[in-house]
């Protein structure tokens, strides 16, 4: 279980959200908030210092695209229960999901590559 640490967490009752046993909904809200904060920081950093390396933002865009692709496919489409029509059916959904995972992992690998190429291996004297 991915979120087993939240099994014993008791949240106080909330007026706008019935949080009983909706652990996945709470995890989705938290993930969406972290996603928003991450993009907010990227946009703020780019607007205050436009001379930053732009290739790092491309990795974020491809990571966002990957997130949208992966979350747009339901489990029933993977199993083939959702529909029988279309030109590819469940096989096309599986290929699309695989493409989303490849895009996500490629963006993480490219971001690490940019990090090491531009910041870690340089012998620069930074103030402070």
Short mmCIF file of N, CA, C and O in Angstrom, two decimals:
data_model
loop_
_atom_site.label_atom_id
_atom_site.label_comp_id
_atom_site.label_asym_id
_atom_site.label_seq_id
_atom_site.Cartn_x
_atom_site.Cartn_y
_atom_site.Cartn_z
N UNK A 1 0.83 -1.17 0.00
CA UNK A 1 0.00 0.00 0.00
C UNK A 1 0.88 1.24 0.00
O UNK A 1 1.77 1.37 0.82
N UNK A 2 0.64 2.11 -0.92
CA UNK A 2 1.50 3.28 -1.08
C UNK A 2 1.34 4.28 0.05
O UNK A 2 2.30 4.92 0.45
N UNK A 3 0.15 4.46 0.56
CA UNK A 3 -0.08 5.46 1.59
C UNK A 3 -0.47 4.80 2.91
O UNK A 3 -1.40 5.24 3.59
N UNK A 4 0.20 3.75 3.27
CA UNK A 4 -0.10 3.04 4.51
C UNK A 4 0.18 3.87 5.75
O UNK A 4 -0.37 3.60 6.81
N UNK A 5 1.02 4.88 5.63
CA UNK A 5 1.32 5.72 6.79
C UNK A 5 0.13 6.59 7.17
O UNK A 5 0.06 7.08 8.30
N UNK A 6 -0.85 6.76 6.29
CA UNK A 6 -2.02 7.57 6.60
C UNK A 6 -3.18 6.74 7.15
O UNK A 6 -4.26 7.26 7.35
N UNK A 7 -2.98 5.45 7.40
CA UNK A 7 -4.05 4.60 7.89
C UNK A 7 -4.53 5.03 9.27
O UNK A 7 -5.71 5.01 9.56
N UNK A 8 -3.62 5.40 10.15
CA UNK A 8 -3.97 5.73 11.53
C UNK A 8 -4.11 7.23 11.78
O UNK A 8 -4.20 7.64 12.93
N UNK A 9 -4.10 8.03 10.74
CA UNK A 9 -4.24 9.48 10.90
C UNK A 9 -5.73 9.82 10.98
O UNK A 9 -6.49 9.50 10.08
N UNK A 10 -6.13 10.43 12.07
CA UNK A 10 -7.52 10.87 12.23
C UNK A 10 -7.58 12.38 12.05
O UNK A 10 -7.01 13.13 12.83
N UNK A 11 -8.27 12.81 11.03
CA UNK A 11 -8.40 14.23 10.75
C UNK A 11 -9.64 14.77 11.46
O UNK A 11 -10.65 14.08 11.58
N UNK A 12 -9.56 16.00 11.92
CA UNK A 12 -10.77 16.59 12.52
C UNK A 12 -11.83 16.78 11.45
O UNK A 12 -11.52 16.90 10.27
N UNK A 13 -13.09 16.81 11.87
CA UNK A 13 -14.15 16.97 10.86
C UNK A 13 -14.04 18.32 10.17
O UNK A 13 -13.77 19.33 10.79
N UNK A 14 -14.27 18.30 8.89
CA UNK A 14 -14.17 19.51 8.07
C UNK A 14 -15.55 19.84 7.52
O UNK A 14 -16.32 18.95 7.16
N UNK A 15 -15.86 21.10 7.45
CA UNK A 15 -17.19 21.53 7.02
C UNK A 15 -17.39 21.26 5.54
O UNK A 15 -18.44 20.79 5.10
N UNK A 16 -16.40 21.50 4.73
CA UNK A 16 -16.56 21.42 3.28
C UNK A 16 -16.12 20.09 2.69
O UNK A 16 -16.26 19.87 1.49
N UNK A 17 -15.60 19.17 3.51
CA UNK A 17 -15.11 17.91 2.96
C UNK A 17 -15.36 16.78 3.95
O UNK A 17 -14.93 16.85 5.08
N UNK A 18 -16.07 15.77 3.54
CA UNK A 18 -16.27 14.57 4.36
C UNK A 18 -15.07 13.66 4.17
O UNK A 18 -14.95 12.97 3.17
N UNK A 19 -14.14 13.67 5.13
CA UNK A 19 -12.87 12.97 4.95
C UNK A 19 -12.82 11.57 5.49
O UNK A 19 -11.75 11.01 5.56
N UNK A 20 -13.91 10.96 5.87
CA UNK A 20 -13.95 9.65 6.51
C UNK A 20 -12.88 8.68 6.06
O UNK A 20 -11.79 8.60 6.60
N UNK A 21 -13.15 7.92 5.05
CA UNK A 21 -12.18 6.96 4.54
C UNK A 21 -11.79 7.29 3.10
O UNK A 21 -11.64 6.42 2.26
N UNK A 22 -11.64 8.56 2.84
CA UNK A 22 -11.29 9.03 1.49
C UNK A 22 -9.82 9.41 1.45
O UNK A 22 -9.45 10.54 1.16
N UNK A 23 -8.98 8.45 1.74
CA UNK A 23 -7.54 8.69 1.77
C UNK A 23 -7.01 9.11 0.41
O UNK A 23 -6.16 9.99 0.30
N UNK A 24 -7.53 8.52 -0.64
CA UNK A 24 -7.06 8.86 -2.00
C UNK A 24 -7.44 10.29 -2.37
O UNK A 24 -6.66 10.97 -3.04
N UNK A 25 -8.61 10.74 -1.93
CA UNK A 25 -9.00 12.12 -2.22
C UNK A 25 -8.09 13.10 -1.49
O UNK A 25 -7.68 14.11 -2.06
N UNK A 26 -7.77 12.80 -0.25
CA UNK A 26 -6.86 13.68 0.49
C UNK A 26 -5.47 13.68 -0.12
O UNK A 26 -4.83 14.73 -0.22
N UNK A 27 -4.99 12.52 -0.56
CA UNK A 27 -3.68 12.46 -1.21
C UNK A 27 -3.69 13.22 -2.53
O UNK A 27 -2.71 13.88 -2.88
N UNK A 28 -4.80 13.19 -3.25
CA UNK A 28 -4.91 13.93 -4.51
C UNK A 28 -4.91 15.43 -4.26
O UNK A 28 -4.29 16.19 -5.02
N UNK A 29 -5.59 15.86 -3.21
CA UNK A 29 -5.60 17.28 -2.88
C UNK A 29 -4.19 17.74 -2.51
O UNK A 29 -3.73 18.79 -2.95
N UNK A 30 -3.50 16.95 -1.69
CA UNK A 30 -2.14 17.30 -1.31
C UNK A 30 -1.21 17.33 -2.52
O UNK A 30 -0.40 18.24 -2.67
N UNK A 31 -1.34 16.34 -3.41
CA UNK A 31 -0.49 16.31 -4.60
C UNK A 31 -0.78 17.49 -5.52
O UNK A 31 0.15 18.09 -6.08
N UNK A 32 -2.04 17.85 -5.68
CA UNK A 32 -2.38 19.01 -6.49
C UNK A 32 -1.84 20.30 -5.90
O UNK A 32 -1.37 21.18 -6.63
N UNK A 33 -1.89 20.42 -4.57
CA UNK A 33 -1.34 21.60 -3.92
C UNK A 33 0.16 21.69 -4.12
O UNK A 33 0.69 22.76 -4.43
N UNK A 34 0.87 20.56 -3.95
CA UNK A 34 2.32 20.56 -4.16
C UNK A 34 2.67 20.88 -5.62
O UNK A 34 3.65 21.57 -5.89
N UNK A 35 1.88 20.38 -6.55
CA UNK A 35 2.08 20.65 -7.96
C UNK A 35 1.91 22.15 -8.24
O UNK A 35 2.73 22.76 -8.93
N UNK A 36 0.87 22.75 -7.67
CA UNK A 36 0.64 24.18 -7.83
C UNK A 36 1.79 24.99 -7.24
O UNK A 36 2.27 25.93 -7.87
N UNK A 37 2.25 24.63 -6.05
CA UNK A 37 3.33 25.37 -5.41
C UNK A 37 4.61 25.26 -6.23
O UNK A 37 5.34 26.24 -6.40
N UNK A 38 4.89 24.09 -6.78
CA UNK A 38 6.09 23.91 -7.60
C UNK A 38 6.07 24.79 -8.83
O UNK A 38 7.07 25.47 -9.13
N UNK A 39 4.95 24.83 -9.54
CA UNK A 39 4.88 25.69 -10.72
C UNK A 39 4.88 27.15 -10.35
O UNK A 39 5.40 28.00 -11.07
N UNK A 40 4.28 27.49 -9.21
CA UNK A 40 4.30 28.88 -8.74
C UNK A 40 5.74 29.33 -8.50
O UNK A 40 6.12 30.44 -8.88
N UNK A 41 6.55 28.49 -7.88
CA UNK A 41 7.95 28.82 -7.61
C UNK A 41 8.73 28.95 -8.91
O UNK A 41 9.56 29.86 -9.07
N UNK A 42 8.48 28.07 -9.87
CA UNK A 42 9.19 28.13 -11.15
C UNK A 42 8.85 29.42 -11.89
O UNK A 42 9.73 30.11 -12.41
N UNK A 43 7.58 29.78 -11.93
CA UNK A 43 7.17 31.00 -12.62
C UNK A 43 7.72 32.23 -11.91
O UNK A 43 8.19 33.18 -12.55
N UNK A 44 7.71 32.21 -10.58
CA UNK A 44 8.24 33.33 -9.82
C UNK A 44 9.74 33.48 -10.03
O UNK A 44 10.25 34.59 -10.21
N UNK A 45 10.46 32.36 -10.04
CA UNK A 45 11.91 32.43 -10.25
C UNK A 45 12.24 32.92 -11.65
O UNK A 45 13.18 33.71 -11.84
N UNK A 46 11.49 32.51 -12.63
CA UNK A 46 11.74 32.95 -14.01
C UNK A 46 11.40 34.42 -14.19
O UNK A 46 12.09 35.13 -14.92
N UNK A 47 10.37 34.90 -13.52
CA UNK A 47 10.01 36.30 -13.68
C UNK A 47 10.97 37.23 -12.95
O UNK A 47 11.18 38.36 -13.38
N UNK A 48 11.55 36.78 -11.85
CA UNK A 48 12.48 37.64 -11.13
C UNK A 48 13.90 37.57 -11.67
O UNK A 48 14.67 38.50 -11.50
N UNK A 49 14.27 36.47 -12.31
CA UNK A 49 15.61 36.32 -12.88
C UNK A 49 15.51 35.64 -14.24
O UNK A 49 15.65 34.43 -14.33
N UNK A 50 15.26 36.39 -15.31
CA UNK A 50 15.01 35.75 -16.61
C UNK A 50 16.26 35.16 -17.28
O UNK A 50 16.14 34.57 -18.33
N UNK A 51 17.42 35.29 -16.68
CA UNK A 51 18.62 34.74 -17.30
C UNK A 51 18.92 33.32 -16.84
O UNK A 51 20.01 32.83 -17.01
N UNK A 52 17.97 32.68 -16.24
CA UNK A 52 18.18 31.30 -15.80
C UNK A 52 18.22 30.36 -16.99
O UNK A 52 17.89 30.73 -18.11
N UNK A 53 18.59 29.14 -16.73
CA UNK A 53 18.68 28.14 -17.80
C UNK A 53 17.27 27.69 -18.17
O UNK A 53 16.53 27.17 -17.33
N UNK A 54 16.87 27.90 -19.40
CA UNK A 54 15.51 27.61 -19.84
C UNK A 54 15.27 26.13 -20.07
O UNK A 54 14.13 25.69 -20.09
N UNK A 55 16.32 25.34 -20.23
CA UNK A 55 16.13 23.92 -20.49
C UNK A 55 15.52 23.21 -19.30
O UNK A 55 14.82 22.21 -19.45
N UNK A 56 15.74 23.72 -18.11
CA UNK A 56 15.15 23.12 -16.92
C UNK A 56 13.64 23.24 -16.90
O UNK A 56 12.94 22.37 -16.38
N UNK A 57 13.12 24.31 -17.48
CA UNK A 57 11.68 24.49 -17.52
C UNK A 57 11.03 23.54 -18.54
O UNK A 57 9.89 23.16 -18.36
N UNK A 58 11.76 23.20 -19.56
CA UNK A 58 11.23 22.26 -20.55
C UNK A 58 11.00 20.90 -19.91
O UNK A 58 10.00 20.23 -20.19
N UNK A 59 11.88 20.50 -19.00
CA UNK A 59 11.68 19.24 -18.28
C UNK A 59 10.42 19.29 -17.44
O UNK A 59 9.69 18.30 -17.34
N UNK A 60 10.15 20.43 -16.84
CA UNK A 60 8.92 20.58 -16.07
C UNK A 60 7.68 20.52 -16.93
O UNK A 60 6.65 19.95 -16.53
N UNK A 61 7.75 21.08 -18.11
CA UNK A 61 6.61 21.03 -19.02
C UNK A 61 6.34 19.60 -19.47
O UNK A 61 5.19 19.14 -19.49
N UNK A 62 7.40 18.85 -19.79
CA UNK A 62 7.20 17.45 -20.19
C UNK A 62 6.74 16.60 -19.02
O UNK A 62 5.96 15.66 -19.20
N UNK A 63 7.19 16.91 -17.81
CA UNK A 63 6.69 16.21 -16.63
C UNK A 63 5.21 16.48 -16.40
O UNK A 63 4.45 15.57 -16.03
N UNK A 64 4.77 17.72 -16.64
CA UNK A 64 3.36 18.06 -16.52
C UNK A 64 2.54 17.35 -17.57
O UNK A 64 1.46 16.82 -17.29
N UNK A 65 3.05 17.29 -18.79
CA UNK A 65 2.37 16.57 -19.87
C UNK A 65 2.24 15.09 -19.52
O UNK A 65 1.19 14.48 -19.74
N UNK A 66 3.29 14.53 -18.94
CA UNK A 66 3.25 13.13 -18.52
C UNK A 66 2.20 12.91 -17.45
O UNK A 66 1.46 11.92 -17.48
N UNK A 67 2.12 13.81 -16.49
CA UNK A 67 1.12 13.70 -15.43
C UNK A 67 -0.29 13.73 -16.01
O UNK A 67 -1.15 12.95 -15.60
N UNK A 68 -0.53 14.60 -16.96
CA UNK A 68 -1.86 14.69 -17.57
C UNK A 68 -2.18 13.43 -18.36
O UNK A 68 -3.29 12.90 -18.29
N UNK A 69 -1.20 12.91 -19.10
CA UNK A 69 -1.43 11.70 -19.89
C UNK A 69 -1.73 10.51 -18.98
O UNK A 69 -2.67 9.75 -19.22
N UNK A 70 -0.96 10.33 -17.93
CA UNK A 70 -1.14 9.18 -17.05
C UNK A 70 -2.47 9.26 -16.32
O UNK A 70 -3.18 8.26 -16.18
N UNK A 71 -2.85 10.45 -15.86
CA UNK A 71 -4.10 10.59 -15.11
C UNK A 71 -5.34 10.62 -15.99
O UNK A 71 -6.45 10.56 -15.47
N UNK A 72 -5.19 10.72 -17.29
CA UNK A 72 -6.35 10.74 -18.16
C UNK A 72 -6.84 9.34 -18.53
O UNK A 72 -7.91 9.20 -19.10
N UNK A 73 -6.09 8.32 -18.16
CA UNK A 73 -6.46 6.95 -18.49
C UNK A 73 -6.95 6.25 -17.23
O UNK A 73 -6.26 6.20 -16.22
N UNK A 74 -8.16 5.71 -17.28
CA UNK A 74 -8.73 5.03 -16.12
C UNK A 74 -8.33 3.55 -16.12
O UNK A 74 -7.88 3.00 -17.13
N UNK A 75 -8.54 2.92 -14.98
CA UNK A 75 -8.24 1.48 -14.87
C UNK A 75 -9.14 0.66 -15.76
O UNK A 75 -8.72 -0.37 -16.29
N UNK A 76 -10.38 1.09 -15.93
CA UNK A 76 -11.30 0.33 -16.78
C UNK A 76 -10.87 0.38 -18.25
O UNK A 76 -11.11 -0.57 -18.99
N UNK A 77 -10.24 1.47 -18.67
CA UNK A 77 -9.74 1.52 -20.04
C UNK A 77 -8.55 0.57 -20.22
O UNK A 77 -8.39 -0.02 -21.28
N UNK A 78 -7.73 0.42 -19.21
CA UNK A 78 -6.60 -0.50 -19.28
C UNK A 78 -7.09 -1.94 -19.34
O UNK A 78 -6.58 -2.77 -20.10
N UNK A 79 -8.08 -2.26 -18.51
CA UNK A 79 -8.61 -3.63 -18.47
C UNK A 79 -9.47 -3.95 -19.68
O UNK A 79 -9.67 -5.12 -20.01
N UNK A 80 -10.01 -2.93 -20.33
CA UNK A 80 -10.87 -3.16 -21.49
C UNK A 80 -12.34 -3.17 -21.13
O UNK A 80 -13.17 -3.57 -21.94
N UNK A 81 -12.70 -2.74 -19.92
CA UNK A 81 -14.11 -2.73 -19.51
C UNK A 81 -14.84 -1.48 -19.94
O UNK A 81 -16.06 -1.44 -19.92
N UNK A 82 -14.13 -0.44 -20.31
CA UNK A 82 -14.76 0.86 -20.55
C UNK A 82 -15.51 0.89 -21.88
O UNK A 82 -16.64 1.34 -21.94
N UNK A 83 -14.91 0.41 -22.92
CA UNK A 83 -15.55 0.50 -24.23
C UNK A 83 -14.93 -0.56 -25.14
O UNK A 83 -13.83 -1.03 -24.92
N UNK A 84 -15.65 -0.91 -26.14
CA UNK A 84 -15.16 -1.87 -27.12
C UNK A 84 -14.87 -1.20 -28.45
O UNK A 84 -14.29 -1.81 -29.33
N UNK A 85 -15.28 0.03 -28.62
CA UNK A 85 -15.10 0.73 -29.88
C UNK A 85 -13.73 1.35 -30.00
O UNK A 85 -12.83 1.13 -29.19
N UNK A 86 -13.58 2.16 -31.01
CA UNK A 86 -12.30 2.81 -31.24
C UNK A 86 -11.42 1.93 -32.11
O UNK A 86 -11.69 0.76 -32.35
N UNK A 87 -10.35 2.51 -32.58
CA UNK A 87 -9.49 1.76 -33.49
C UNK A 87 -8.48 0.89 -32.75
O UNK A 87 -8.02 -0.10 -33.29
N UNK A 88 -8.13 1.22 -31.50
CA UNK A 88 -7.12 0.44 -30.79
C UNK A 88 -7.64 -0.21 -29.51
O UNK A 88 -7.07 -1.19 -29.06
N UNK A 89 -8.69 0.32 -28.91
CA UNK A 89 -9.28 -0.27 -27.72
C UNK A 89 -8.33 -0.23 -26.53
O UNK A 89 -7.59 0.73 -26.33
N UNK A 90 -8.33 -1.29 -25.71
CA UNK A 90 -7.47 -1.30 -24.51
C UNK A 90 -5.98 -1.31 -24.84
O UNK A 90 -5.16 -0.81 -24.08
N UNK A 91 -5.63 -1.86 -25.98
CA UNK A 91 -4.21 -1.88 -26.37
C UNK A 91 -3.70 -0.47 -26.62
O UNK A 91 -2.59 -0.11 -26.22
N UNK A 92 -4.51 0.37 -27.23
CA UNK A 92 -4.13 1.76 -27.43
C UNK A 92 -4.01 2.52 -26.13
O UNK A 92 -3.13 3.35 -25.95
N UNK A 93 -4.91 2.21 -25.16
CA UNK A 93 -4.83 2.86 -23.85
C UNK A 93 -3.55 2.44 -23.13
O UNK A 93 -2.90 3.26 -22.47
N UNK A 94 -3.16 1.18 -23.26
CA UNK A 94 -1.92 0.71 -22.63
C UNK A 94 -0.69 1.36 -23.27
O UNK A 94 0.25 1.74 -22.57
N UNK A 95 -0.72 1.51 -24.58
CA UNK A 95 0.40 2.17 -25.27
C UNK A 95 0.48 3.63 -24.87
O UNK A 95 1.58 4.16 -24.62
N UNK A 96 -0.67 4.29 -24.76
CA UNK A 96 -0.71 5.70 -24.36
C UNK A 96 -0.20 5.85 -22.92
O UNK A 96 0.54 6.79 -22.61
N UNK A 97 -0.57 4.92 -22.04
CA UNK A 97 -0.09 4.96 -20.66
C UNK A 97 1.42 4.73 -20.61
O UNK A 97 2.13 5.41 -19.87
N UNK A 98 1.90 3.79 -21.40
CA UNK A 98 3.34 3.54 -21.46
C UNK A 98 4.08 4.77 -21.96
O UNK A 98 5.14 5.13 -21.43
N UNK A 99 3.53 5.44 -22.97
CA UNK A 99 4.13 6.68 -23.48
C UNK A 99 4.17 7.75 -22.39
O UNK A 99 5.15 8.47 -22.27
N UNK A 100 3.12 7.83 -21.57
CA UNK A 100 3.11 8.79 -20.47
C UNK A 100 4.19 8.49 -19.45
O UNK A 100 4.87 9.40 -18.96
N UNK A 101 4.38 7.21 -19.11
CA UNK A 101 5.44 6.85 -18.17
C UNK A 101 6.83 7.11 -18.75
O UNK A 101 7.72 7.59 -18.05
N UNK A 102 7.02 6.81 -20.02
CA UNK A 102 8.31 7.08 -20.67
C UNK A 102 8.59 8.57 -20.67
O UNK A 102 9.72 9.01 -20.38
N UNK A 103 7.60 9.37 -20.98
CA UNK A 103 7.76 10.82 -20.99
C UNK A 103 8.10 11.34 -19.59
O UNK A 103 8.98 12.20 -19.43
N UNK A 104 7.46 10.80 -18.56
CA UNK A 104 7.74 11.22 -17.20
C UNK A 104 9.14 10.86 -16.75
O UNK A 104 9.86 11.68 -16.17
N UNK A 105 9.54 9.62 -17.00
CA UNK A 105 10.89 9.20 -16.60
C UNK A 105 11.96 9.93 -17.41
O UNK A 105 13.02 10.27 -16.88
N UNK A 106 11.68 10.20 -18.68
CA UNK A 106 12.64 10.94 -19.49
C UNK A 106 12.80 12.37 -18.98
O UNK A 106 13.91 12.91 -18.97
N UNK A 107 11.72 12.97 -18.51
CA UNK A 107 11.84 14.33 -17.98
C UNK A 107 12.62 14.35 -16.68
O UNK A 107 13.40 15.27 -16.43
N UNK A 108 12.45 13.33 -15.84
CA UNK A 108 13.24 13.27 -14.59
C UNK A 108 14.72 13.04 -14.91
O UNK A 108 15.60 13.69 -14.33
N UNK A 109 15.01 12.15 -15.85
CA UNK A 109 16.41 11.89 -16.22
C UNK A 109 17.04 13.13 -16.85
O UNK A 109 18.19 13.49 -16.55
N UNK A 110 16.30 13.83 -17.71
CA UNK A 110 16.84 15.04 -18.33
C UNK A 110 17.05 16.14 -17.29
O UNK A 110 18.04 16.87 -17.37
N UNK A 111 16.16 16.24 -16.31
CA UNK A 111 16.33 17.25 -15.26
C UNK A 111 17.58 16.95 -14.43
O UNK A 111 18.33 17.87 -14.07
N UNK A 112 17.82 15.68 -14.13
CA UNK A 112 19.04 15.31 -13.40
C UNK A 112 20.28 15.60 -14.24
O UNK A 112 21.30 16.07 -13.71
N UNK A 113 20.20 15.33 -15.53
CA UNK A 113 21.32 15.60 -16.43
C UNK A 113 21.64 17.10 -16.44
O UNK A 113 22.80 17.50 -16.36
N UNK A 114 20.60 17.93 -16.55
CA UNK A 114 20.81 19.38 -16.56
C UNK A 114 21.39 19.84 -15.23
O UNK A 114 22.27 20.69 -15.18
N UNK A 115 20.90 19.25 -14.14
CA UNK A 115 21.42 19.62 -12.82
C UNK A 115 22.91 19.34 -12.73
O UNK A 115 23.70 20.21 -12.33
N UNK A 116 23.33 18.15 -13.10
CA UNK A 116 24.75 17.80 -12.98
C UNK A 116 25.61 18.53 -14.01
O UNK A 116 26.74 18.91 -13.71
N UNK A 117 25.09 18.76 -15.20
CA UNK A 117 25.88 19.42 -16.23
C UNK A 117 26.09 20.90 -15.94
O UNK A 117 27.16 21.44 -16.23
N UNK A 118 25.10 21.54 -15.35
CA UNK A 118 25.19 22.99 -15.19
C UNK A 118 25.58 23.46 -13.80
O UNK A 118 26.11 24.55 -13.66
N UNK A 119 25.33 22.65 -12.79
CA UNK A 119 25.54 23.15 -11.45
C UNK A 119 26.50 22.34 -10.60
O UNK A 119 27.21 22.90 -9.77
N UNK A 120 26.55 21.05 -10.76
CA UNK A 120 27.32 20.22 -9.85
C UNK A 120 28.78 20.12 -10.27
O UNK A 120 29.68 20.21 -9.44
N UNK A 121 29.05 19.95 -11.53
CA UNK A 121 30.42 19.71 -11.99
C UNK A 121 31.21 20.98 -12.27
O UNK A 121 32.31 20.91 -12.79
N UNK A 122 30.69 22.13 -11.96
CA UNK A 122 31.39 23.38 -12.22
C UNK A 122 32.25 23.76 -11.02
O UNK A 122 31.84 23.63 -9.88
N UNK A 123 33.44 24.25 -11.29
CA UNK A 123 34.31 24.75 -10.23
C UNK A 123 34.19 26.28 -10.18
O UNK A 123 35.05 27.00 -10.64
N UNK A 124 33.09 26.74 -9.64
CA UNK A 124 32.84 28.16 -9.56
C UNK A 124 32.86 28.58 -8.10
O UNK A 124 32.54 27.81 -7.21
N UNK A 125 33.25 29.82 -7.90
CA UNK A 125 33.21 30.37 -6.56
C UNK A 125 31.92 31.14 -6.38
O UNK A 125 31.68 32.13 -7.04
N UNK A 126 31.09 30.63 -5.51
CA UNK A 126 29.81 31.28 -5.24
C UNK A 126 29.96 32.17 -4.02
O UNK A 126 30.63 31.83 -3.07
N UNK A 127 29.34 33.32 -4.05
CA UNK A 127 29.42 34.18 -2.85
C UNK A 127 28.68 33.53 -1.68
O UNK A 127 27.63 32.95 -1.85
N UNK A 128 29.25 33.66 -0.51
CA UNK A 128 28.57 33.15 0.68
C UNK A 128 29.12 31.90 1.24
O UNK A 128 29.89 31.15 0.88
#
